[in-house]
Each structure stands twice: as C-alpha cells, then as structure tokens.
Amino acid sequence: MQNSVSALTLRIACSSCNLRELCLPVDLSNAELEHLDALTSIKRSYHRGDFLYRSGDKFTSLYAIRTGFFKTQVLHEDGREQVTGFQMAGEIIGLDAISSEIHACDAIALEDSEICELPFDQLEALSRELPALQRHLHKIMSREIVRDQGIMLLLGSMHAEERLAAFLLNLSQRFAARGYAANAFELRMTRQEIGSYLGLKLETVSRTLSQLQSNGLITVHNKSIELSDVRRLFDLVGQHPAAPL
Amino acid sequence: MQNSVSALTLRIACSSCNLRELCLPVDLSNAELEHLDALTSIKRSYHRGDFLYRSGDKFTSLYAIRTGFFKTQVLHEDGREQVTGFQMAGEIIGLDAISSEIHACDAIALEDSEICELPFDQLEALSRELPALQRHLHKIMSREIVRDQGIMLLLGSMHAEERLAAFLLNLSQRFAARGYAANAFELRMTRQEIGSYLGLKLETVSRTLSQLQSNGLITVHNKSIELSDVRRLFDLVGQHPAAPL
DNA sequence: CATGTATTTTGACCTAGATCAAACGCAATT
DNA sequence: AATTGCGTTTGATCTAGGTCAAAATACATG
C-alpha cells in the first residue's frame, strides 16, 4: 500500500501495476518482481502535445507508457520530419538514446498520458542481478530492431494501399493485446502524422483510406476506424492473420 | 600465442584481435578484456554467397565480422525482398533474433569472410559480471535502432539522388573508420541489392549514379566508386560533414 | 452561439521513379 | 577467339503518388 505521495513523484511498484503482463515485468517470477520494485520508478503525467523528451536531451531514463499514446519523430536539419513510431500503454521508449546518451528523436504525447520513468543506471544494475530481467530488456531492444526492419520493408517495397492496411492491422493487434476492441478504434494521430510514418503525403493517406472504404475493407469517419473485412486486409499485406506485423 | 587449432573451430581471443577498437571490446579495460577471452568465440569462414544464418533458424549466437562483407535481408511471403543492411568488419549481426530466439532475416556473405561466433548465453552471463561490457552491448543494440531510424528517414522522405548520396557517404565513413580510403572504394553489392536497400529499382540506382557522375560528384566504373566532391554530396543529404549518417 | 483555426476530403494536374525493352561490358568457360 | 551469362547502362513510355488548390468538416475559444 502506497501512502503520502506527491503528485509529481509518485513512486510506482511494478508488482502492483496492471500492465505487468505487457511491460517490463514480463517473464519475471513473483520474487523477481519484488526486486524490480526497488527501482525508483517515477510516475509523471503529460498533456496532449507535451514533449516527453526532445532530440538532443541528455539520456538518463527509459520510459514505460502507463496510459495514453505517444509518437516519436526525428527531425532532419532541412525541416523534413519522419515519425518513427506510435507507442501505447506497456511499451518502452527511449532505447535509441542509450548508444550516445543523447536522445536521437522527440517523443510527444498524442493524448493526455502517464509514464513511468525508469532510471537506466538502476535498470542496468538490477538486470545484472536478475537474469530474467536482463534477458527481457534485451528482448525489448531486439523487438524494436525487428519492428524497425518491418517498417523498412514497408517503406521500401509496399504500395500506399498495402502500407495503410499494414498500419491499421498493426494498430488493431496492439489494441487487441491490451483488451480493447480489435476491429473498431479511434486514431490518435492526424493524417499528416500517419503519412510521415508511412512515407506518404497526407492527401494520399486520405485518398487511400477512402479507397479502402469504398472497397468495403474499412469504414472511416474522421478519426474513427472500423475494420470491416480483416481477411481482405491481411490478403492485401500478403500475410497470414497469425503473423504479427 | 595460439597453437594446435582446428580450421573449423579456432578459438579466438578478443584481447589479441586487431578489431578490438571497433568491435565488442570497445571501452573495456585490459583486465576486463581478459575476462572477455573466457567467451568461447569460434572463428568461421564463409565464401561469397554463403548464408551465415537464415530466417527461421534458431538463435544461439551473435556474430562479429572479422573480415569481409555481409548483407542482411528480410523476405516477404509474396517474394518481395528488402535488404536491411550491409555489414563490414567489426560490426555485430544477429541482434534481431534475440527477441523471438529465431532469426528474422537472412545474413549472406557478399565476399569471402570470417566471423566470430559469440554464444549469446555466455555473452549475457559475462555482461552480468562486467558492467562495461553490459553497457557496451546495450549501446550496440541501441546504435542499431538509431541506424534503422536513419534508414526510415531516408526511405520515408528522401529522393533517389539523396538516398544514393547518403548511402555512399555512409560507406565512405565506415571504410574510413577501418583505415581504408574514404574517397575511393569498391562496392561489394549489385545495383539490385543497393536498390533493395534504398527502396529503388536497379535501373534507378544505375541512372542516379550516372547522374551524380555527370554532375561531377562521383566517378563510377562498374563497382568502383570515387567520391570526387564530398562537400556537395553532404550538401545533397542536407548534413554537415561531421554528423554520421 | 459565432467565429476563427486546424484537419480532412476531393479534384485536376504533374513528375519522379517504375516498367519494359534492348544493347552493352565483362568475366568465366570451352 | 567464340560462347555464355550475369550485371549494368540507357532509352522510351507509363503510373502511383506528389503537388497545388479549393471546399467541407471538425474543433476550439471568447
């Protein structure tokens, strides 16, 4: 039981977090989980539009998303921007900063959100004590590499329609893993942000969504999406429904 | 001094490897380096075209490239392929397989090559003992994530000419870091492989190289490349020469 | 509720790169 | 030297998606 907490620096125990099935504690025994509570993980709140960190900031911590939705983006010097990912509850962000100890991208809240700040030094020290945590941390980083390779495949060799289908199916699967409806959800990001992520212009995103709708694969009403024919969406990306993106 | 070795399972000591400035031992003290020698790292040779591993193979080890050149590629079910990277001496490959313990891509030698096989269980165990090694392993993984994000930016928002310029400058910098000439080198890969990596067709790669040549930025003779005007190449990618790709 | 601002949709047109096809160069083989 | 075969270059066309512009819709704020 937690008491006498400040609003800004509420210490959070992983063992009592309802995201423990998705987040850092995956694969840890109860005994190990208690050790993880030794981590001084701080809960913080962000409003829509707030920066969790900025490119160039000194790296100290990874961040586990408790609630809400973030995007990460890299800015090119000439003003071009590339959204590199959309992150939701249970996902860990900040991994790109470990290499240089300086954040390489911006992380921005797309809706009001809460995160757990995980001081990386402590996380490393603890993972020397807990092999299961060490392995899981490695898996999280490796998973990010695999994800990025999937996006490279998408950007390098898929058409607009396939990119959108893959994007929507990926969101669907991640919502489903969190207990939300897989076939109907609200987009948290603009067409422009989707386009940046998928290497398309916002007009193309809009047109392609309309086209998927008129072909009966989805229903779009502004930011609300319904997947009407998941089978044909999977056909479009040339994947079996079992395989994650 | 090493004696009585078999051709296939030569044990290699990191402490006596001339790649230690680039590879796993970076940032380790001499004392730590000796511990790293406890790792049963096995040297193996591959011929041009050989697979180091295939997508679907069980993951056991990371691989450090001692000499030679590799490509990694992911194959889409419908036959599309995407080259996800070209790797040279001192670079570590196989990181993508940690997450699922199954390799997610193919790794293929582009010329006769030698690698060090690094059993991952042992590497993890050792990195629990050596914080500097642990940190370095994390940095290697993080650097791969940053690299992938750079490619996402390239694929998502750059034109053919910019992609080729960025590609050539990146190779140049990596050759330079290994003591080779920065401004003249041989490509180890085909136009088709470059195209797959950069999200372009091989004809576009060829045309764009010709165009860079006629603009005086490079000289191309088949696989041999000379960077004639590095300054303007950097201008093209909108980067200052100091910044790595 | 009215007004101003951002986002989305849709249309008309344009272009970078894809596609298709042919010729060329170079290395290995006979 | 001729043959074969792969990789590369170059040309002629085509098209998916970009660009530019305007209208429609949603959203925020006084």
JSON list of C-alpha atoms (C1' of nucleotides) in Angstrom, two decimals, chain A residues 159-160 199-201 203-204 207 222, chain D residues 16-21 26-28:
[
{"chain": "A", "resi": 159, "resn": "HIS", "atom": "CA", "xyz": [2.31, 0.46, -52.16]},
{"chain": "A", "resi": 160, "resn": "ALA", "atom": "CA", "xyz": [0.19, 3.06, -50.40]},
{"chain": "A", "resi": 199, "resn": "GLY", "atom": "CA", "xyz": [6.29, 7.72, -46.21]},
{"chain": "A", "resi": 200, "resn": "LEU", "atom": "CA", "xyz": [3.18, 9.18, -47.85]},
{"chain": "A", "resi": 201, "resn": "LYS", "atom": "CA", "xyz": [1.65, 12.64, -48.14]},
{"chain": "A", "resi": 203, "resn": "GLU", "atom": "CA", "xyz": [-3.59, 13.64, -49.19]},
{"chain": "A", "resi": 204, "resn": "THR", "atom": "CA", "xyz": [-2.52, 10.16, -50.23]},
{"chain": "A", "resi": 207, "resn": "ARG", "atom": "CA", "xyz": [-7.44, 9.14, -50.55]},
{"chain": "A", "resi": 222, "resn": "ASN", "atom": "CA", "xyz": [-12.79, 11.12, -39.42]},
{"chain": "D", "resi": 16, "resn": "DA", "atom": "C1'", "xyz": [1.44, 5.88, -58.44]},
{"chain": "D", "resi": 17, "resn": "DG", "atom": "C1'", "xyz": [1.74, 9.18, -55.72]},
{"chain": "D", "resi": 18, "resn": "DG", "atom": "C1'", "xyz": [3.04, 14.14, -55.22]},
{"chain": "D", "resi": 19, "resn": "DT", "atom": "C1'", "xyz": [1.62, 18.98, -55.70]},
{"chain": "D", "resi": 20, "resn": "DC", "atom": "C1'", "xyz": [-1.49, 22.71, -55.80]},
{"chain": "D", "resi": 21, "resn": "DA", "atom": "C1'", "xyz": [-5.92, 24.42, -54.86]},
{"chain": "D", "resi": 26, "resn": "DA", "atom": "C1'", "xyz": [-14.46, 19.30, -37.12]},
{"chain": "D", "resi": 27, "resn": "DC", "atom": "C1'", "xyz": [-12.74, 21.67, -33.17]},
{"chain": "D", "resi": 28, "resn": "DA", "atom": "C1'", "xyz": [-11.58, 25.35, -30.04]}
]
